[in-house]
Short mmCIF file of C-alpha atoms in Angstrom, two decimals:
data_model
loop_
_atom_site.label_atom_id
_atom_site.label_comp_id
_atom_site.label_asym_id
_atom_site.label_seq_id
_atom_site.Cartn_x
_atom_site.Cartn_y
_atom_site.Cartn_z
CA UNK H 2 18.47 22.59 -5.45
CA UNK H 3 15.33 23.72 -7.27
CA UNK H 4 13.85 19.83 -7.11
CA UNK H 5 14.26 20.22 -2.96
CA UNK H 6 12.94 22.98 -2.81
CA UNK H 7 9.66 21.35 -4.70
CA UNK H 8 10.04 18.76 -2.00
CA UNK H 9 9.63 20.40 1.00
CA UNK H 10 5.54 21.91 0.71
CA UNK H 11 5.08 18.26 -0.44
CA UNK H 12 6.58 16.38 2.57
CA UNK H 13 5.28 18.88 4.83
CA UNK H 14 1.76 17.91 3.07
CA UNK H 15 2.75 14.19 3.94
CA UNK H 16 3.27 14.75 6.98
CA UNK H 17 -0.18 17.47 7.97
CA UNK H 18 -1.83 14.40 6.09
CA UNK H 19 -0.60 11.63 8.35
CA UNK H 20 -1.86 13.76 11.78
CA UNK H 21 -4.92 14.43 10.10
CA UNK H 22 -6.37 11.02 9.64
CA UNK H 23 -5.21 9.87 12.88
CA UNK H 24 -1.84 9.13 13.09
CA UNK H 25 0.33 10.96 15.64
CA UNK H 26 3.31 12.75 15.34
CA UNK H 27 5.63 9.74 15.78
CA UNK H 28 4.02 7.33 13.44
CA UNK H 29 3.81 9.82 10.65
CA UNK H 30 7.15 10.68 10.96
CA UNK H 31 8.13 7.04 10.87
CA UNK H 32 6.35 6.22 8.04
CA UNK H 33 8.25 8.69 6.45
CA UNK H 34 11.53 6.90 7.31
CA UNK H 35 10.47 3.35 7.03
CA UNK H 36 8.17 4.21 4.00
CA UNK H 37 9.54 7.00 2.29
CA UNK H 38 7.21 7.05 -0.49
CA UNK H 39 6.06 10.51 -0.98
CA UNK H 40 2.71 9.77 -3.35
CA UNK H 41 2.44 5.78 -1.78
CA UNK H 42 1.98 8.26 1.47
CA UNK H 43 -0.14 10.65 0.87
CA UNK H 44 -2.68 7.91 -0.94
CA UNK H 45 -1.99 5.36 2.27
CA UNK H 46 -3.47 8.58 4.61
CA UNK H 47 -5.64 8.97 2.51
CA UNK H 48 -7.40 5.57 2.42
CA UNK H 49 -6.41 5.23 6.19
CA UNK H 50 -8.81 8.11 6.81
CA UNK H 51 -11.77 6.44 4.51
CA UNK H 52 -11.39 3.37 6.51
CA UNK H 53 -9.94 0.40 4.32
CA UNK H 54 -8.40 -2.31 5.21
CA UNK H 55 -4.61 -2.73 5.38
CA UNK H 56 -4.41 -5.13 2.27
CA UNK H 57 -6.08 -2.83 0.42
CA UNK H 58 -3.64 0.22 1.33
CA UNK H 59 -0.63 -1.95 0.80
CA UNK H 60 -2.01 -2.80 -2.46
CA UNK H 61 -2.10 0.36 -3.51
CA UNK H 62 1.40 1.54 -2.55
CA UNK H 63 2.25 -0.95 -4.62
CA UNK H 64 0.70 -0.06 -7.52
CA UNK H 65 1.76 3.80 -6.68
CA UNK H 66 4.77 2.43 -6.75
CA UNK H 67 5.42 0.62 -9.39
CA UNK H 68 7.38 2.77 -11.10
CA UNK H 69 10.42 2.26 -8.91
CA UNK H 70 10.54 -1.06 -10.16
CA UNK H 71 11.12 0.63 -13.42
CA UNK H 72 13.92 2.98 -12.20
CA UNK H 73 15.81 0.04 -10.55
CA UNK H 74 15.95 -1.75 -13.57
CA UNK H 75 16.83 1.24 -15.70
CA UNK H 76 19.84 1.93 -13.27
CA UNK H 77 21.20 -1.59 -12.97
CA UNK H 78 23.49 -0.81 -15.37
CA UNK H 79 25.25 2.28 -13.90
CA UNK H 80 25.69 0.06 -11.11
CA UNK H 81 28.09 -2.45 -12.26
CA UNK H 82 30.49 -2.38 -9.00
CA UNK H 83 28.44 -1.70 -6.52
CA UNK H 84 28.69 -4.66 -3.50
CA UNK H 85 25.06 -5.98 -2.51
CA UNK H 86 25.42 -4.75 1.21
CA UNK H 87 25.71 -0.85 -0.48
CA UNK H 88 22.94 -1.45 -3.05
CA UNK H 89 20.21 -1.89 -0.25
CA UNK H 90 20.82 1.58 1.54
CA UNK H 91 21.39 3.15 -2.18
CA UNK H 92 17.84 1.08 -3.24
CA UNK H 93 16.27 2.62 -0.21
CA UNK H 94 17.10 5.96 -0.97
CA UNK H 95 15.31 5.87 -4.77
CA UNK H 96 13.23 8.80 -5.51
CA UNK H 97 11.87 10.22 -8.90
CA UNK H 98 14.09 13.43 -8.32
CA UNK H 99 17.31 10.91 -7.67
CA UNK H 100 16.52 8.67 -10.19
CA UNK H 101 15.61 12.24 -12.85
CA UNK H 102 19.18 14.21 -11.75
CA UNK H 103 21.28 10.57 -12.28
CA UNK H 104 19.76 9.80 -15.82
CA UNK H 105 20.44 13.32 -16.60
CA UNK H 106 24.23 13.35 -14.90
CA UNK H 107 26.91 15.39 -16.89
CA UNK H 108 28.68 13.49 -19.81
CA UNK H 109 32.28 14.20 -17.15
CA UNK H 110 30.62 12.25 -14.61
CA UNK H 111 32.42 8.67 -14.01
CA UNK H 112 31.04 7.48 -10.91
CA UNK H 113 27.09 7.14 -11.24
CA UNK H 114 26.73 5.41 -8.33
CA UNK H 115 27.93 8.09 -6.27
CA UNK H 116 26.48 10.73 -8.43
CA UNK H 117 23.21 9.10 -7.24
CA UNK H 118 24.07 9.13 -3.57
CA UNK H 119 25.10 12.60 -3.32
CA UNK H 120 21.69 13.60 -5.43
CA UNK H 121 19.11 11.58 -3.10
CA UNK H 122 20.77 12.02 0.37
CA UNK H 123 19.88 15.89 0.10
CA UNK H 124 16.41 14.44 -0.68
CA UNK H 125 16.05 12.02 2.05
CA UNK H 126 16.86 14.41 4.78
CA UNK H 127 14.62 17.09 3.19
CA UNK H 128 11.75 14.92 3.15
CA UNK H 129 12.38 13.70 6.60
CA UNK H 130 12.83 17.28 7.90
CA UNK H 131 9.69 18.03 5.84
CA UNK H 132 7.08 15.86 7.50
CA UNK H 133 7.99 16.32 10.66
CA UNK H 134 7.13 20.16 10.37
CA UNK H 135 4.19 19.03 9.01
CA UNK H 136 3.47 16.59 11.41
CA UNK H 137 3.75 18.84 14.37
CA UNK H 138 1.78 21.68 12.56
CA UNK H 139 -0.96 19.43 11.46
CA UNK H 140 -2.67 18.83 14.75
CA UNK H 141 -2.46 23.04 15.34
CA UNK H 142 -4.33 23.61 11.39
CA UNK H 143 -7.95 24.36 12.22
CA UNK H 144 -10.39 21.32 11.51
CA UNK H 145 -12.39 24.53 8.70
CA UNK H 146 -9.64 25.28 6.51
CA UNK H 147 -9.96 23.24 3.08
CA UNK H 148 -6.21 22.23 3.68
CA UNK H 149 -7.46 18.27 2.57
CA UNK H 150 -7.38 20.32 -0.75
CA UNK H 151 -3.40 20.30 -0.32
CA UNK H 152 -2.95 16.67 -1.05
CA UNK H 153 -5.06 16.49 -4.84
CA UNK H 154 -3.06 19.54 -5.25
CA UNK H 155 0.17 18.09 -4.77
CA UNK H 156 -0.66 15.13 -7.07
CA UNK H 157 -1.63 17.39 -9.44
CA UNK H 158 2.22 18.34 -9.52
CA UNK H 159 3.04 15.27 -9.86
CA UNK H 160 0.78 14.25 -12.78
CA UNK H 161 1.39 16.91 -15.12
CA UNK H 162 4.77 16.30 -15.73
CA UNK H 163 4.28 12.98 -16.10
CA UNK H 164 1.98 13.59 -19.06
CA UNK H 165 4.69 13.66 -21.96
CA UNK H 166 3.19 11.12 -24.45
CA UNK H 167 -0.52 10.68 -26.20
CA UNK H 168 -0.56 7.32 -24.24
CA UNK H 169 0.08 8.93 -21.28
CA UNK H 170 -2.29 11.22 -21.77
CA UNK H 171 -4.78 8.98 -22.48
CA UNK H 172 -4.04 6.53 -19.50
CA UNK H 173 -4.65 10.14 -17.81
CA UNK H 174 -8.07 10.58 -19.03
CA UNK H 175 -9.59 7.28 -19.00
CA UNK H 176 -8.32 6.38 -15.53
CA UNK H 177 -9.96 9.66 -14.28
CA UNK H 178 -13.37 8.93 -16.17
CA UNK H 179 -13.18 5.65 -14.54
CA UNK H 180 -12.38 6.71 -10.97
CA UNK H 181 -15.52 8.96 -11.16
CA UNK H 182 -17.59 6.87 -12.56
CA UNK H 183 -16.80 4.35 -9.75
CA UNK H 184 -16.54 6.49 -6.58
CA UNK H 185 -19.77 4.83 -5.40
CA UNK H 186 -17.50 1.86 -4.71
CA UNK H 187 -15.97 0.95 -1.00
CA UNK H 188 -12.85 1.92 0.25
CA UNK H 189 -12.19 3.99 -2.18
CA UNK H 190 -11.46 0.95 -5.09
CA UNK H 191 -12.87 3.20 -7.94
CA UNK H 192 -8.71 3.93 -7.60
CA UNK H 193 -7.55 0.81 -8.59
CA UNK H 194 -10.15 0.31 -11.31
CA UNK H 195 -9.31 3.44 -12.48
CA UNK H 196 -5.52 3.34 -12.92
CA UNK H 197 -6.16 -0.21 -14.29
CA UNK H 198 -8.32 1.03 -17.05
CA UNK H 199 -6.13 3.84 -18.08
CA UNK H 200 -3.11 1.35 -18.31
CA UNK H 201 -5.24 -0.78 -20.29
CA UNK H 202 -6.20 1.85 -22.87
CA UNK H 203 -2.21 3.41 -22.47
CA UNK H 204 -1.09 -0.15 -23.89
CA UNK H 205 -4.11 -0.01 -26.26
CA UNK H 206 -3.07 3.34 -27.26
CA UNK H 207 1.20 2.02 -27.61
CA UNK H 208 0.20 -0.85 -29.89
CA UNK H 209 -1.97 1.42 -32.03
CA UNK H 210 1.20 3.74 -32.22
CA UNK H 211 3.73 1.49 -33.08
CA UNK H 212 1.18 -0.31 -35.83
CA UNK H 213 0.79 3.24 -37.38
CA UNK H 214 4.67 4.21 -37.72
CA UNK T 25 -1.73 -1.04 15.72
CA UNK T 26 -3.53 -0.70 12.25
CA UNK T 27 -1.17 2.08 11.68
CA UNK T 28 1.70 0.00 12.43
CA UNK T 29 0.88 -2.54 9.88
CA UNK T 30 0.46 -0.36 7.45
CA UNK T 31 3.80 1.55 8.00
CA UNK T 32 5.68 -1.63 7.49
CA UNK T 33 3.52 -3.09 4.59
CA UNK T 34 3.76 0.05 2.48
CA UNK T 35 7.42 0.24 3.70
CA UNK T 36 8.20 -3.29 2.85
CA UNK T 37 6.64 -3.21 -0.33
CA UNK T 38 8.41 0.00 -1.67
CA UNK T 39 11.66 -1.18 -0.71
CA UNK T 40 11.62 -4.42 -2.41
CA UNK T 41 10.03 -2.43 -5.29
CA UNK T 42 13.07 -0.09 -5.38
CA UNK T 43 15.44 -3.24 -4.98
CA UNK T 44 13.94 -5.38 -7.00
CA UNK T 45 16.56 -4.77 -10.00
CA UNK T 46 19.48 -3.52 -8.01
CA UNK T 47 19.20 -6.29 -5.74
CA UNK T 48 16.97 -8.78 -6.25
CA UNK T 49 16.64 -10.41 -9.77
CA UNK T 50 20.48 -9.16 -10.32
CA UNK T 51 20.90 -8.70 -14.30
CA UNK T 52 17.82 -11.07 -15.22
CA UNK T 53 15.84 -7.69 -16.39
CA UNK T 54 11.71 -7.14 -16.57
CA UNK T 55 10.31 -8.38 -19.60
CA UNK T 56 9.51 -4.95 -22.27
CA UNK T 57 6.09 -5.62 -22.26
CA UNK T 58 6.15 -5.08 -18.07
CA UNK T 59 8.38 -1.97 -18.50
CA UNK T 60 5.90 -0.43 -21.14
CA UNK T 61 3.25 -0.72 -18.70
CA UNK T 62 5.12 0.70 -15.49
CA UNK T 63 5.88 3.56 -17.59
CA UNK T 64 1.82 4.49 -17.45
CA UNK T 65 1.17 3.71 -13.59
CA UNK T 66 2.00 7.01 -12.61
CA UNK T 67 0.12 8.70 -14.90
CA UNK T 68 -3.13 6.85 -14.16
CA UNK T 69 -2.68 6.39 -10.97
CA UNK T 70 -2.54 10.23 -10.02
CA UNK T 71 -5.40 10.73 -12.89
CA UNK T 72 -7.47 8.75 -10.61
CA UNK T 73 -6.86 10.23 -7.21
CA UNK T 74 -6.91 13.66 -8.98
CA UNK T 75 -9.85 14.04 -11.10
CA UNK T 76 -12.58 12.85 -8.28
CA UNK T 77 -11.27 14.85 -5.93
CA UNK T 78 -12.22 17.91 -8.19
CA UNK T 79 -15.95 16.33 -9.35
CA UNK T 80 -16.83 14.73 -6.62
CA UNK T 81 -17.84 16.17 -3.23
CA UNK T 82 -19.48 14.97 -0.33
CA UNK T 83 -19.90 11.72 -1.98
CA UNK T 84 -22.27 13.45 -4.66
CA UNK T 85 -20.74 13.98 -8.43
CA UNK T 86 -21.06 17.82 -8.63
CA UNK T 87 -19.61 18.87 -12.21
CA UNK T 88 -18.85 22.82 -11.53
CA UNK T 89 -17.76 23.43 -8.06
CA UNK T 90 -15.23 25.66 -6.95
CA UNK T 91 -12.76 22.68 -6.56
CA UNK T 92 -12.99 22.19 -10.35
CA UNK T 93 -11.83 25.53 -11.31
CA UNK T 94 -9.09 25.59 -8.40
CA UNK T 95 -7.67 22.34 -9.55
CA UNK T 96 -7.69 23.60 -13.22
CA UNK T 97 -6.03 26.68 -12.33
CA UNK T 98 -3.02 24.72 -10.39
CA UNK T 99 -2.78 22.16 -13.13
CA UNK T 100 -2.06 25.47 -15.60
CA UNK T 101 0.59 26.75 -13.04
CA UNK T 102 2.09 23.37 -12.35
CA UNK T 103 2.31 23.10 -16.08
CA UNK T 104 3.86 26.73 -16.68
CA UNK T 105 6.11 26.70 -13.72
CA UNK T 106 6.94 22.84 -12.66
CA UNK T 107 6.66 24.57 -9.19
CA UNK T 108 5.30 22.40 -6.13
CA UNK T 109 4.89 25.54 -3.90
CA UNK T 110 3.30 27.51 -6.79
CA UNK T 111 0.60 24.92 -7.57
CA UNK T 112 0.01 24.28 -4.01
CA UNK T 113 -0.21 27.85 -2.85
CA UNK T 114 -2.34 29.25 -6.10
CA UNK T 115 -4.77 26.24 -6.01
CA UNK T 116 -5.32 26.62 -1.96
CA UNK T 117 -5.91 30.50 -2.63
CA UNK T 118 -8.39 30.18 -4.82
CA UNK T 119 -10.39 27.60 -2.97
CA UNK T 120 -10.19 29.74 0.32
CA UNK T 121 -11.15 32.81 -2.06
CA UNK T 122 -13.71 31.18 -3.33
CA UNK T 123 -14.54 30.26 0.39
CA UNK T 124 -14.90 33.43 1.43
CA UNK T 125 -16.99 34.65 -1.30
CA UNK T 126 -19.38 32.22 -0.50
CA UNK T 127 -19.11 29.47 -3.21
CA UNK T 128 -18.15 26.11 -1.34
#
């Protein structure tokens, strides 16, 4: 309950986002159901409404992400008999808060599959609900309120939990160096130079670990 | 019809990202030194969207505006309370505050 609740401000956000650069009501709530990628989202809006091209914003939802290529491999396991035909819905619905709870299921639990389900349906229809409030509000927000503000702010929730380990933290700083150093740059690439960087110097700094212990 | 394309590609893409496991390579796993990386994407990646958003405005790098210290104050309460609504509705406050005291 507490993770949906942190949810719904950033779907709505999603969704004000969306109207904002352009898109109307419909299409931003679609992307929500065809995309549903809450950060992928925001960052697609956002480049939308800089004016890149459509590689480039696909390129960078996949690097965004990324990391559910992680979670998918971390929870083949718990999903020894599952058919194919009821993995694809269950892939679809893969969030960090579904993929956070199931990791972190009770030791009595003895069907993680369905553990997963009932955590990321909630989710799914949240988010959904979510951005089409936002959506509909976002073409009523005055053009003068700082609301753009909303969507660094939301990422800022995201990132600082995500900070846990010195590599992290310095795949943090180095990326956002980089991105500022580079924000001269078109269509807003200083973003994928960035994260590449602080990946780079992440590894850097994982080698450097392991070496020293 | 740009927005169409890019509803599908980013839709397309995150699915088969989310499948890719589950469905798609089917037991053959990601080799560690791939998995080590993912595991820093989402740190950089939000590092980068975050921090110029905060020092750079209008296009101009601008060290101490208001958005700094707004940012900095919801990373503190996002830290301290894991809250979404928190760190959205203290960081917003303060950057209309500071609106309306004149700093923008």
């Amino acid at each position: 309950m507490p993770l949906i609740a942190g949810v719904l401000p950033f779907s709505m956000v999603a969704g004000i986002a969306a109207v904002q650069v352009g898109f109307t009501p419909l299409e931003s709530v679609m992307f929500s159901v065809i995309g549903y990628a809450g950060s992928a989202q925001l960052i697609a809006a956002q480049l939308f409404g800089a004016g890149s091209p459509v590689a480039l914003i696909v390129l960078s939802s996949l690097v965004v992400n990324l990391r559910f290529a992680m979670y998918s491999a971390s929870l083949l396991p718990l999903f020894g008999g599952v058919p194919t035909r009821a993995r694809w819905p269950l892939a679809y619905l893969m969030t960090d808060q579904a993929f956070a709870l199931t990791m972190g299921r009770p030791d009595t639990e003895t069907d993680p599959a369905r553990y997963y389900a009932g955590a990321a349906v909630p989710m799914w229809l949240t988010w959904q609900a979510g951005t089409a409030v936002g959506a509909l509000l976002g073409a009523r927000i005055p053009p003068e309120w700082p609301l753009d503000f909303a969507v660094p702010l939301s990422f800022i929730a995201l990132l600082v939990p995500v900070l846990r380990t010195r590599p992290q933290l310095l795949a943090a700083a180095v990326s956002g160096v980089a991105a500022v150093a580079a924000h001269d740059l078109p269509f807003r690439l200083n973003l994928i130079l960035g994260a590449a960087c602080g990946v780079a110097a992440g590894l850097w700094a994982q080698r450097a670990g392991r070496r020293a212990a | 019809m740009k927005v169409w394309l890019v509803i599908f590609g980013v839709g397309v893409v995150s699915l088969l990202l989310r499948a890719s496991s589950l469905v798609l390579l089917r037991g053959r796993t990601l080799p560690p030194g791939l998995l080590a990386s993912l595991g820093l994407v989402p740190a950089a990646v939000l590092s980068a969207l975050v921090v110029p958003e905060l020092l750079v405005h209008g296009g101009d790098f601008r060290p101490l505006g208001p958005r700094l210290v707004a940012g900095i104050a919801a990373a503190l309460i996002a830290w301290k309370t894991r809250n979404v609504l928190w760190t959205l509705l203290g960081g917003l406050g303060l950057l209309f505050g500071f609106g309306a005291l004149g700093w923008h």
